[in-house]
């Protein structure tokens, strides 16, 4: 281990109560093709035998990695595409464990961990686009991704066309140009939750020689990007993987060597790094993600149904809810859903009343992000920027359902809806 000898500057921190012996080293999905995905969430990225039997991979902090001799240093320096311990920026065993786990869950071959979910969106765009190029981005893309396209990419001479959230392949086809290099997707989209026909759009993009990138944050655990023609799958691990609202991380997963080379080298050139402490926490979050998500989805369906039946509410925007415009496509492509949805009030309500509703809640926290164990609410009216029309008339909010008792959450919402009327 690194604590001994010259090969390493920092001692790993091994935290474990259980010592587990006799388990194999790193595994890939092909090692256990019939394993349920939830079993993989527990087993992925745990080369137990490597770490004297402790259950969790070690937390390794370190910038300098000492080498035994110059020949090793030269040899290791060339291995930047692999998981080689050469310098802190290239990652440590803690990063590699998380990368292996996420690659396995997303169904890819390689994964690059980056500093945030937003970085996981911007790094590949920078890596694949040059001055004069064009890209297609869905209108309901995560706001900061839109800002990046309209900001830095525009500054670098790269032009973005925002296509409608529900565009079919037929409608999207005329938007491709000879210089269109990237089709970006996010399904369902931020705030309005439209579901995209990912397979059809990717097939079209590939006919035009474009690379397909999907922000798959909403689809973690429930959408297999590479089975639908995605080339790069993006995750904000900040959300359910972290699961406890105390870390920021992103991942870019690929299933092809050429894409891996491009993604890995771009992240390296940009000096992308993630804290090993955050990676360690994300690995811990991963182990309980299935039970958290199952519980939260059941609560979310229950509460979304309750809200959709309230007279104040025009519409609940949640593809997992029967009757949602995206429901059929969601049922076809996804195996489940996170507990995140939008709510549109009837247009007779003012934004002041919607604010009063939010301010009257006592269990729901008012704050950004989602995927943690606690319920959150955010006003979204005034923050939904679109190039095309959006079919929303009343004030809107976004709700994330946590692990609190659903009846307590419904009581909280009922009180706030009553307060809103006054
Ligand atoms: C939260 C989020 C991100 C950004 O993640 P951060 O870790 O907060 O930077 C990107 N895409 C989607 C869809 C998100 O919900």
Tab-separated table of C-alpha atoms and ligand atoms in Angstrom, residues 116-119 121 142 186 190 215 217 236 238-239 248-249 369-370 398, ligand 1:
chain	number	residue	atom	x	y	z
A	116	UNK	CA	-19.314	19.446	-10.923
A	117	UNK	CA	-22.302	18.461	-13.013
A	118	UNK	CA	-21.934	21.712	-14.916
A	119	UNK	CA	-18.287	20.901	-15.718
A	121	UNK	CA	-21.605	19.516	-19.540
A	142	UNK	CA	-30.231	23.043	-17.857
A	186	UNK	CA	-31.374	16.408	-21.977
A	190	UNK	CA	-34.936	20.994	-16.847
A	215	UNK	CA	-27.286	15.152	-19.827
A	217	UNK	CA	-28.834	13.338	-14.616
A	236	UNK	CA	-24.386	15.534	-12.086
A	238	UNK	CA	-24.192	15.975	-6.980
A	239	UNK	CA	-27.792	14.767	-7.134
A	248	UNK	CA	-20.468	18.538	-6.003
A	249	UNK	CA	-19.268	16.144	-8.707
A	369	UNK	CA	-30.329	21.292	-6.498
A	370	UNK	CA	-32.090	17.975	-5.835
A	398	UNK	CA	-40.129	22.780	-8.929
B	1	LIG	C1	-27.848	20.017	-11.214
B	1	LIG	C2	-27.731	19.752	-12.646
B	1	LIG	C3	-26.530	19.978	-13.319
B	1	LIG	C4	-25.331	20.616	-12.666
B	1	LIG	O1	-24.826	19.930	-11.571
B	1	LIG	P1	-23.882	20.675	-10.516
B	1	LIG	O2	-23.143	19.577	-9.869
B	1	LIG	O3	-24.801	21.413	-9.593
B	1	LIG	O4	-22.988	21.590	-11.287
B	1	LIG	C5	-26.485	19.664	-14.648
B	1	LIG	N1	-27.537	19.155	-15.294
B	1	LIG	C6	-28.697	18.929	-14.668
B	1	LIG	C7	-29.840	18.362	-15.444
B	1	LIG	C8	-28.850	19.219	-13.330
B	1	LIG	O5	-30.020	19.022	-12.718
